[in-house]
């Protein structure tokens, strides 16, 4: 096959390809992030599994409540039910049902997530 013909074939394949490939997630599964919120949460919440990152991001995006295992600066481990979540990287502003007040949580201190 002449060089010009190979270049035409290659050019055709490149034109049909998507403009950019999505970045794989950092957890090694090769699954791209579904939303920007997932990517932001994953960047700060290093202790969370991919499914927990997705759950936090979904709660932020939809207004759903979640229950988190949180490690305070004192080292105390607490379980908090949160609602009205707003992402303010590297923080998560939320209504804390335990304290019955708005609180700010550091994403890197969240160690587990479950539905509220």
Coordinates of C-alpha atoms in Angstrom, one line a residue:
X1 CA 0.0 0.0 0.0
X2 CA 1.5 3.4 -1.0
X3 CA 2.3 5.8 1.9
X4 CA -0.3 8.3 0.7
X5 CA -3.0 5.6 0.9
X6 CA -2.0 4.7 4.5
X7 CA -2.0 8.3 5.5
X8 CA -5.6 8.7 4.1
X9 CA -6.7 5.6 6.1
X10 CA -5.1 7.0 9.2
X11 CA -6.6 10.4 8.7
X12 CA -10.0 8.8 8.2
X13 CA -9.7 6.9 11.5
X14 CA -8.6 10.0 13.4
X15 CA -11.5 12.0 12.0
X16 CA -14.0 9.3 13.2
X17 CA -12.5 9.1 16.7
X18 CA -14.0 11.0 19.6
X19 CA -12.3 14.4 20.2
X20 CA -10.8 13.4 23.6
X21 CA -10.8 10.3 25.6
X22 CA -12.2 10.6 29.2
X23 CA -9.6 10.3 31.9
X24 CA -9.8 7.1 33.8
X25 CA -10.5 7.2 37.5
X26 CA -7.5 7.1 39.9
X27 CA -8.8 3.9 41.5
X28 CA -7.5 1.7 38.7
X29 CA -10.7 0.4 37.3
X30 CA -10.4 2.5 34.1
X31 CA -14.0 3.8 34.5
X32 CA -14.1 7.5 33.8
X33 CA -15.7 9.9 36.3
X34 CA -19.4 10.3 35.6
X35 CA -19.5 13.9 36.8
X36 CA -17.2 16.8 37.6
X37 CA -18.4 16.5 41.2
X38 CA -17.1 13.0 41.4
X39 CA -13.7 14.1 40.1
X40 CA -13.5 16.9 42.7
X41 CA -14.5 14.7 45.6
X42 CA -12.1 12.0 44.6
X43 CA -9.3 14.6 44.5
X44 CA -9.8 15.5 48.2
X45 CA -11.4 12.4 49.8
X46 CA -8.4 10.1 49.4
X47 CA -9.7 7.6 52.0
X48 CA -12.9 6.8 50.1
X49 CA -13.5 4.0 47.7
X50 CA -14.7 4.8 44.2
X51 CA -18.3 3.8 45.2
X52 CA -18.2 6.0 48.2
X53 CA -16.9 8.9 46.1
X54 CA -19.8 8.3 43.7
X55 CA -22.3 8.3 46.6
X56 CA -21.0 11.6 48.1
X57 CA -21.0 13.2 44.6
X58 CA -24.5 11.9 44.0
X59 CA -25.7 13.3 47.3
X60 CA -24.2 16.7 46.5
X61 CA -25.7 16.8 43.0
X62 CA -29.2 15.6 44.0
X63 CA -29.7 16.9 47.5
X64 CA -29.9 13.5 49.0
X65 CA -28.8 12.8 52.6
X66 CA -25.8 10.6 53.5
X67 CA -24.3 9.2 56.7
X68 CA -20.5 9.5 57.0
X69 CA -17.9 8.1 59.2
X70 CA -15.8 11.2 60.1
X71 CA -12.5 11.6 61.9
X72 CA -12.4 14.9 63.8
X73 CA -9.1 16.9 64.2
X74 CA -9.0 15.5 67.8
X75 CA -8.8 12.0 66.3
X76 CA -12.3 11.1 67.5
X77 CA -14.3 8.9 65.1
X78 CA -18.0 10.0 64.8
X79 CA -20.9 9.0 62.6
X80 CA -22.8 11.9 61.2
X81 CA -26.0 12.1 59.1
X82 CA -25.7 15.0 56.7
X83 CA -28.1 16.8 54.4
X84 CA -28.2 20.0 52.3
X85 CA -24.7 19.3 51.1
X86 CA -22.7 22.0 49.3
X87 CA -19.2 21.4 47.9
X88 CA -16.6 24.0 48.7
X89 CA -13.3 22.1 48.1
X90 CA -11.6 20.9 50.1
X91 CA -14.7 21.2 52.4
X92 CA -18.2 20.0 52.5
X93 CA -20.8 22.3 54.0
X94 CA -23.8 20.4 55.3
X95 CA -26.6 20.3 57.9
X96 CA -25.4 17.9 60.6
X97 CA -28.4 16.0 62.2
X98 CA -26.3 15.1 65.2
X99 CA -25.5 18.7 66.1
X100 CA -28.7 20.1 64.6
X101 CA -26.6 22.8 63.0
X102 CA -24.7 23.6 59.8
X103 CA -21.2 22.3 60.0
X104 CA -18.1 22.2 57.7
X105 CA -16.5 18.9 57.1
X106 CA -13.1 18.3 55.5
X107 CA -13.4 15.9 52.7
X108 CA -10.1 14.1 53.5
X109 CA -11.5 13.3 57.0
X110 CA -14.5 11.3 55.6
X111 CA -13.6 7.6 55.9
X112 CA -16.9 5.9 55.0
X113 CA -20.3 6.7 53.4
X114 CA -23.7 5.1 53.4
X115 CA -27.2 6.4 52.5
X116 CA -29.0 8.3 55.2

